[in-house]
């Protein structure tokens, strides 16, 4: 008989378990606090929603909640199940179409409208709000009836479709420096080319009037529409870049979000773009959304579209998720202090979405301050005001190692059982 002992089997199984539980910062998540976000573990929506949850760093790859995919819907914010604070969200998108991302929350329902408020903190900077859809969308038409809260320079409001993980984004953004237009832009794979920004034609004061903003997004083109008038179209065929052998066209499953944030406290380029320092005597700064209509490209089918490969396409790679670290909500939780928990479900993808809204600082190669409306590309929360790069995606080698030890443990058990 070969010298195979229970101790050997136990050791292999122990190593497999230890490797399967990814490292979340300086700690390892447990079964009671299984979800990892930026070095912290917990069991509630603030950690387990696929928008934020880092599956590779969590207790197990299935700790994060499922990604819920697009269904055709019309959301009015006076209706039940339209909005929830993130502490009250249990992972079921039927219970809330949108959730407020941060705690403490500056988002609420008031008189049938979703209101997001920017408030002044003790350090003089503004603390705003981000509200994120609970279903991911990949192509479709999204229409929002909203009013910006930019009644002072420095205040920025936004309506964005973004995959924070991949870095694809389509947006409408409002700045206090200009109340008569809305800005449109799009990004591919975190390449923040601000030269592509196009303003809308003149509009009634966006801070006093509700206007209808629409993004029409298909595999072939993006159209920006305000009050029924299309003012910009970007065709996928025009985004081909031979140097990278790809169409620089947003095509990854993403999340709809609305936000308000302090651009005036950002880096010089961001502040100038937003209209300078906020004049706090002009508050309150309240962005409001009356309704959101979502018409999925697949007419309600929750199946995720995979872009075709070959012929210079993106090969579908932008649709498959890579896990990255996202910023924590503004009040960084510690350990398992937040007691509101939700049930786990398997997660096959972990795509994050929200607004990025970082603006140039005078150098095309520099990355300016992250907007406070985002839990996205630079891992900066609303309280910060400084730039910080997100951690690198985990490599597949770690999963291969886990699999190898799993095979080893199984082989040892099988070998012992045969004697």
Coordinates of C-alpha atoms in Angstrom, one line a residue:
X1 CA 0.0 0.0 0.0
X2 CA 1.2 3.5 -0.8
X3 CA 2.0 5.7 2.1
X4 CA -1.1 7.9 2.0
X5 CA -2.4 9.1 5.3
X6 CA -5.4 11.0 6.5
X7 CA -3.1 13.8 7.4
X8 CA -1.9 14.2 3.8
X9 CA -5.5 14.2 2.6
X10 CA -6.5 16.8 5.3
X11 CA -3.5 19.0 4.4
X12 CA -4.4 19.0 0.7
X13 CA -8.1 19.8 1.5
X14 CA -7.0 22.6 3.9
X15 CA -4.7 24.1 1.3
X16 CA -7.6 24.0 -1.3
X17 CA -10.0 25.7 1.2
X18 CA -7.5 28.4 2.0
X19 CA -6.7 29.1 -1.6
X20 CA -10.4 29.1 -2.6
X21 CA -11.1 31.9 -0.1
X22 CA -9.4 34.9 -1.6
X23 CA -7.6 37.5 0.4
X24 CA -9.7 40.6 1.0
X25 CA -7.1 43.2 1.8
X26 CA -5.4 42.1 5.1
X27 CA -8.2 39.7 6.0
X28 CA -10.0 36.6 4.6
X29 CA -13.8 36.7 4.4
X30 CA -15.8 34.2 6.4
X31 CA -19.0 32.4 5.7
X32 CA -20.9 34.9 7.8
X33 CA -19.4 37.9 6.1
X34 CA -18.6 36.4 2.7
X35 CA -18.4 39.4 0.3
X36 CA -15.3 41.5 -0.2
X37 CA -15.1 45.2 -1.2
X38 CA -11.8 47.1 -1.1
X39 CA -10.4 45.1 1.8
X40 CA -13.5 44.8 3.9
X41 CA -15.9 41.8 4.3
X42 CA -19.7 41.9 5.0
X43 CA -22.9 40.1 4.1
X44 CA -25.2 43.0 3.0
X45 CA -25.9 44.7 -0.3
X46 CA -23.2 47.3 0.1
X47 CA -20.8 44.4 -0.3
X48 CA -22.6 41.6 -2.1
X49 CA -24.2 43.4 -5.0
X50 CA -22.4 42.4 -8.2
X51 CA -21.9 46.1 -9.0
X52 CA -19.3 46.2 -6.1
X53 CA -18.6 42.7 -4.9
X54 CA -15.1 41.3 -5.7
X55 CA -15.8 37.6 -6.3
X56 CA -12.2 36.6 -6.5
X57 CA -11.4 38.2 -3.1
X58 CA -14.6 37.0 -1.3
X59 CA -15.2 33.9 0.8
X60 CA -15.9 31.9 -2.4
X61 CA -16.4 32.8 -6.1
X62 CA -20.2 32.3 -5.5
X63 CA -20.5 34.7 -2.6
X64 CA -21.5 37.7 -4.6
X65 CA -25.1 38.0 -5.6
X66 CA -26.3 37.2 -9.1
X67 CA -26.1 39.8 -11.9
X68 CA -29.7 40.6 -12.8
X69 CA -30.1 41.3 -16.5
X70 CA -32.3 43.9 -18.3
X71 CA -36.1 43.6 -18.5
X72 CA -38.3 46.1 -20.2
X73 CA -39.7 48.5 -17.5
X74 CA -41.0 51.9 -16.7
X75 CA -40.0 53.3 -13.3
X76 CA -41.9 56.2 -11.7
X77 CA -40.4 57.2 -8.4
X78 CA -43.7 57.6 -6.7
X79 CA -44.4 53.9 -7.2
X80 CA -43.5 51.0 -4.8
X81 CA -40.4 49.0 -5.6
X82 CA -38.8 51.9 -7.5
X83 CA -36.1 52.8 -5.0
X84 CA -34.4 51.5 -1.8
X85 CA -31.6 52.5 0.4
X86 CA -28.8 50.1 0.0
X87 CA -29.1 48.9 3.6
X88 CA -32.6 47.8 2.9
X89 CA -31.9 46.0 -0.4
X90 CA -31.8 42.2 -0.3
X91 CA -30.5 41.5 -3.8
X92 CA -33.9 41.0 -5.5
X93 CA -34.3 43.5 -8.3
X94 CA -38.1 43.1 -8.1
X95 CA -38.0 44.8 -4.8
X96 CA -36.1 47.9 -6.0
X97 CA -35.3 49.1 -9.5
X98 CA -32.7 51.5 -8.1
X99 CA -30.7 51.8 -4.9
X100 CA -28.7 54.5 -3.3
X101 CA -25.1 53.5 -3.4
X102 CA -23.7 55.3 -0.4
X103 CA -24.2 55.4 3.4
X104 CA -25.1 57.9 4.8
X105 CA -27.4 58.4 1.9
X106 CA -28.3 61.8 0.3
X107 CA -30.9 60.2 -2.0
X108 CA -34.6 59.9 -1.2
X109 CA -38.1 59.9 -2.7
X110 CA -39.9 63.2 -2.3
X111 CA -43.2 64.1 -4.0
X112 CA -42.9 61.3 -6.5
X113 CA -39.4 62.2 -7.5
X114 CA -36.0 60.7 -6.8
X115 CA -34.0 63.5 -5.2
X116 CA -30.2 63.5 -4.9
X117 CA -28.7 66.2 -2.8
X118 CA -25.2 67.6 -2.5
X119 CA -24.3 68.8 1.0
X120 CA -21.3 70.6 2.4
X121 CA -19.0 68.6 4.7
X122 CA -16.9 70.0 7.6
X123 CA -13.9 70.0 5.3
X124 CA -15.6 72.3 2.9
X125 CA -16.1 69.7 0.1
X126 CA -19.4 68.5 -1.1
X127 CA -20.8 65.0 -0.4
X128 CA -23.3 64.0 -3.0
X129 CA -25.2 60.9 -4.0
X130 CA -25.2 58.1 -6.6
X131 CA -28.3 56.0 -7.4
X132 CA -27.7 52.8 -9.4
X133 CA -30.0 50.5 -11.3
X134 CA -30.2 46.9 -9.9
X135 CA -30.3 45.3 -13.4
X136 CA -27.5 45.4 -15.9
X137 CA -28.2 46.4 -19.5
X138 CA -26.4 45.5 -22.7
X139 CA -27.9 47.6 -25.5
X140 CA -31.3 49.2 -25.4
X141 CA -33.0 52.6 -25.0
X142 CA -32.9 54.4 -21.7
X143 CA -35.1 57.5 -21.2
X144 CA -34.9 59.7 -18.1
X145 CA -37.1 62.7 -17.2
X146 CA -34.8 64.7 -14.9
X147 CA -33.7 68.0 -13.6
X148 CA -30.1 68.8 -12.8
X149 CA -29.0 70.2 -9.4
X150 CA -26.2 72.4 -10.8
X151 CA -27.4 75.8 -9.5
X152 CA -23.8 76.8 -8.8
X153 CA -20.5 76.4 -10.6
X154 CA -18.7 73.3 -9.3
X155 CA -21.8 71.2 -9.0
X156 CA -22.1 68.3 -11.4
X157 CA -25.1 66.1 -12.1
X158 CA -25.2 63.0 -14.3
X159 CA -27.1 60.3 -16.1
X160 CA -24.8 57.5 -17.1
X161 CA -24.6 53.9 -18.4
X162 CA -21.3 52.5 -17.3
X163 CA -19.4 49.2 -16.8
X164 CA -17.0 50.3 -14.2
X165 CA -15.1 47.1 -14.4
X166 CA -14.3 47.2 -18.1
X167 CA -14.3 51.0 -18.3
X168 CA -17.1 51.4 -20.9
X169 CA -19.4 54.4 -20.5
X170 CA -22.1 56.4 -22.2
X171 CA -23.1 59.6 -20.5
X172 CA -25.1 62.8 -20.1
X173 CA -23.4 65.3 -17.7
X174 CA -24.5 68.7 -16.4
X175 CA -22.2 71.3 -15.0
X176 CA -23.0 74.5 -13.0
X177 CA -20.9 76.5 -15.4
X178 CA -23.6 76.0 -18.1
X179 CA -27.2 75.6 -17.2
X180 CA -28.5 75.8 -20.8
X181 CA -26.9 72.6 -22.3
X182 CA -26.1 69.0 -21.4
X183 CA -22.8 67.3 -22.3
X184 CA -22.6 63.9 -24.0
X185 CA -19.6 61.6 -24.2
X186 CA -18.6 58.0 -24.3
X187 CA -15.5 56.0 -23.2
X188 CA -14.1 52.6 -24.2
X189 CA -12.0 50.5 -21.8
X190 CA -11.2 53.4 -19.5
X191 CA -9.6 55.5 -22.3
X192 CA -10.9 58.9 -21.1
X193 CA -10.9 61.0 -24.3
X194 CA -12.5 64.2 -23.3
X195 CA -12.1 65.7 -26.8
X196 CA -15.1 63.6 -27.9
X197 CA -17.5 65.6 -25.7
X198 CA -20.4 67.2 -27.6
X199 CA -22.9 69.6 -26.1
X200 CA -26.5 69.6 -26.8
X201 CA -28.3 72.5 -28.5
X202 CA -29.6 75.2 -26.1
X203 CA -32.2 73.9 -23.6
X204 CA -34.5 75.5 -21.1
X205 CA -32.6 76.0 -17.8
X206 CA -31.7 72.5 -16.8
X207 CA -31.8 73.3 -13.1
X208 CA -35.4 74.6 -13.3
X209 CA -37.0 72.4 -15.9
X210 CA -37.5 68.7 -16.3
X211 CA -36.2 67.6 -19.7
X212 CA -36.3 64.2 -21.3
X213 CA -32.9 62.7 -21.9
X214 CA -32.5 59.5 -23.9
X215 CA -29.7 57.2 -24.8
X216 CA -30.3 54.8 -27.7
X217 CA -27.6 52.1 -27.6
X218 CA -27.4 49.3 -30.1
X219 CA -24.5 47.1 -31.4
X220 CA -24.1 49.5 -34.3
X221 CA -24.6 53.0 -32.9
X222 CA -25.3 55.3 -30.0
X223 CA -27.7 58.2 -30.3
X224 CA -28.1 61.0 -27.7
X225 CA -31.6 62.6 -27.7
X226 CA -33.0 65.5 -25.7
X227 CA -36.8 66.3 -25.7
X228 CA -37.2 64.1 -28.7
X229 CA -34.4 65.7 -30.7
X230 CA -31.4 63.6 -31.6
X231 CA -28.3 65.8 -31.5
X232 CA -25.5 63.3 -31.7
X233 CA -24.9 59.9 -33.3
X234 CA -21.7 57.7 -32.9
X235 CA -21.5 54.7 -35.2
X236 CA -19.5 51.7 -34.1
X237 CA -18.0 51.4 -37.6
X238 CA -16.4 54.9 -37.1
X239 CA -14.6 53.9 -33.9
X240 CA -12.2 51.4 -35.5
X241 CA -8.6 51.8 -34.3
X242 CA -6.1 49.8 -36.3
X243 CA -3.4 50.4 -33.7
X244 CA -5.2 48.2 -31.2
X245 CA -7.2 46.1 -33.7
X246 CA -10.5 46.9 -32.1
X247 CA -13.6 49.1 -32.3
X248 CA -13.4 51.6 -29.5
X249 CA -17.1 51.3 -28.9
X250 CA -18.8 50.7 -25.5
X251 CA -20.3 47.2 -25.8
X252 CA -20.1 45.6 -22.4
X253 CA -23.1 45.0 -20.1
X254 CA -23.4 48.0 -17.8
X255 CA -25.5 49.8 -15.1
X256 CA -27.7 52.9 -15.3
X257 CA -26.9 55.5 -12.7
X258 CA -27.8 59.0 -11.7
X259 CA -25.7 61.2 -9.4
X260 CA -24.7 64.6 -8.1
X261 CA -21.2 65.5 -7.0
X262 CA -18.7 68.2 -6.2
X263 CA -16.5 68.9 -9.2
X264 CA -15.3 72.2 -7.8
X265 CA -13.2 70.6 -5.2
X266 CA -11.4 68.4 -7.7
X267 CA -8.1 68.9 -9.5
X268 CA -7.7 72.1 -11.5
X269 CA -9.0 70.7 -14.8
X270 CA -12.0 69.2 -13.2
X271 CA -12.8 72.3 -11.2
X272 CA -12.5 74.6 -14.3
X273 CA -14.7 72.2 -16.3
X274 CA -17.4 72.2 -13.5
X275 CA -17.4 76.0 -13.1
X276 CA -15.0 76.5 -10.2
X277 CA -15.5 76.3 -6.4
X278 CA -19.1 75.8 -5.3
X279 CA -20.9 78.9 -4.0
X280 CA -22.6 77.3 -1.0
X281 CA -24.9 80.2 -0.5
X282 CA -26.8 78.9 -3.6
X283 CA -27.8 75.7 -2.0
X284 CA -29.8 73.5 -1.8
X285 CA -28.3 71.5 -4.7
X286 CA -30.8 68.9 -5.6
X287 CA -30.9 66.8 -8.8
X288 CA -34.2 65.1 -9.4
X289 CA -35.5 62.2 -11.6
X290 CA -39.2 61.7 -12.2
X291 CA -39.1 58.6 -14.3
X292 CA -36.9 56.1 -16.1
X293 CA -38.0 54.0 -19.1
X294 CA -35.9 51.0 -20.1
X295 CA -36.4 49.2 -23.4
X296 CA -34.0 46.4 -23.6
X297 CA -32.4 45.5 -26.9
X298 CA -33.7 42.0 -26.4
X299 CA -37.2 43.0 -25.5
X300 CA -37.1 41.7 -22.0
X301 CA -34.9 38.6 -22.6
X302 CA -32.4 38.5 -19.7
X303 CA -29.8 36.7 -21.8
X304 CA -26.5 38.6 -22.1
X305 CA -25.4 39.4 -25.6
X306 CA -21.8 38.4 -26.6
X307 CA -20.3 40.5 -29.3
X308 CA -19.0 38.5 -32.3
X309 CA -15.3 37.8 -32.6
X310 CA -13.0 38.1 -35.6
X311 CA -12.9 40.8 -38.3
X312 CA -11.3 43.3 -36.0
X313 CA -14.0 43.0 -33.4
X314 CA -13.5 42.9 -29.7
X315 CA -13.8 39.2 -29.7
X316 CA -16.4 39.3 -26.9
X317 CA -13.7 39.9 -24.4
X318 CA -15.4 43.1 -23.1
X319 CA -18.5 41.1 -22.2
X320 CA -16.7 38.7 -19.9
X321 CA -16.2 40.1 -16.5
X322 CA -12.9 40.7 -14.8
X323 CA -13.1 41.5 -11.2
X324 CA -11.7 44.8 -10.0
X325 CA -11.7 46.6 -6.7
X326 CA -14.4 49.3 -6.4
X327 CA -14.4 52.1 -3.9
X328 CA -16.4 51.7 -0.7
X329 CA -19.4 53.9 0.0
X330 CA -18.5 57.2 1.6
X331 CA -18.5 56.0 5.2
X332 CA -16.1 53.2 5.0
X333 CA -17.4 50.2 7.0
X334 CA -15.1 48.1 9.1
X335 CA -15.3 44.4 9.5
X336 CA -18.8 43.2 9.9
X337 CA -20.2 46.3 11.7
X338 CA -23.1 46.7 9.4
X339 CA -25.7 44.2 10.6
X340 CA -28.2 44.4 7.7
X341 CA -27.6 41.3 5.7
X342 CA -29.0 39.6 2.7
X343 CA -28.9 36.1 1.3
X344 CA -26.2 34.9 -1.1
X345 CA -26.7 33.6 -4.5
X346 CA -24.3 32.5 -7.2
X347 CA -22.7 35.1 -9.4
X348 CA -21.4 34.3 -12.8
X349 CA -20.3 37.8 -13.5
X350 CA -19.3 40.8 -11.4
X351 CA -19.5 43.8 -13.6
X352 CA -19.6 47.1 -11.9
X353 CA -21.3 50.2 -13.1
X354 CA -21.7 53.8 -12.2
X355 CA -20.6 57.2 -13.3
X356 CA -16.9 58.0 -13.7
X357 CA -17.0 61.7 -14.7
X358 CA -13.3 62.4 -14.2
X359 CA -12.2 65.4 -16.2
X360 CA -8.9 66.5 -17.7
X361 CA -6.2 68.4 -15.8
X362 CA -4.4 69.8 -18.8
X363 CA -2.6 66.6 -19.7
X364 CA -4.1 63.9 -21.8
X365 CA -2.0 61.3 -20.0
X366 CA -2.8 62.3 -16.5
X367 CA -5.9 60.9 -14.7
X368 CA -7.7 63.7 -12.9
X369 CA -9.7 63.5 -9.7
X370 CA -12.5 61.0 -9.5
X371 CA -16.0 62.3 -9.3
X372 CA -17.7 61.7 -6.0
X373 CA -20.7 60.2 -7.8
X374 CA -18.8 57.1 -8.7
X375 CA -17.7 53.9 -7.1
X376 CA -15.7 53.3 -10.1
X377 CA -12.5 53.7 -11.9
X378 CA -10.2 55.3 -9.4
X379 CA -11.5 53.8 -6.1
X380 CA -12.2 57.2 -4.6
X381 CA -15.3 57.8 -2.6
X382 CA -17.3 61.0 -2.2
X383 CA -15.4 62.1 0.8
X384 CA -12.1 62.0 -0.9
X385 CA -11.1 64.6 -3.4
X386 CA -7.8 62.8 -4.2
X387 CA -7.1 60.3 -7.0
X388 CA -6.3 56.7 -6.3
X389 CA -5.8 54.0 -8.8
X390 CA -8.0 50.9 -8.4
X391 CA -6.2 47.6 -7.6
X392 CA -5.3 45.4 -10.5
X393 CA -7.6 42.6 -11.5
X394 CA -6.8 39.2 -10.0
X395 CA -5.0 36.9 -12.4
X396 CA -6.4 33.6 -13.6
X397 CA -3.3 31.8 -12.3
X398 CA -4.8 31.9 -8.8
X399 CA -7.9 30.1 -9.9
X400 CA -5.8 27.5 -11.8
X401 CA -3.8 27.0 -8.6
X402 CA -7.0 26.4 -6.7
X403 CA -8.2 24.0 -9.3
X404 CA -4.9 22.1 -9.2
X405 CA -5.1 21.7 -5.4
X406 CA -8.7 20.6 -5.8
X407 CA -7.7 17.9 -8.2
X408 CA -4.9 16.9 -5.9
X409 CA -7.2 16.6 -2.9
X410 CA -9.7 14.5 -4.9
X411 CA -7.0 12.3 -6.2
X412 CA -5.7 11.7 -2.7
X413 CA -9.1 10.8 -1.4
X414 CA -9.8 8.5 -4.3
X415 CA -6.4 6.8 -3.9
X416 CA -6.9 6.3 -0.2
X417 CA -10.4 4.8 -0.7
X418 CA -9.0 2.3 -3.2
X419 CA -6.7 0.7 -0.6

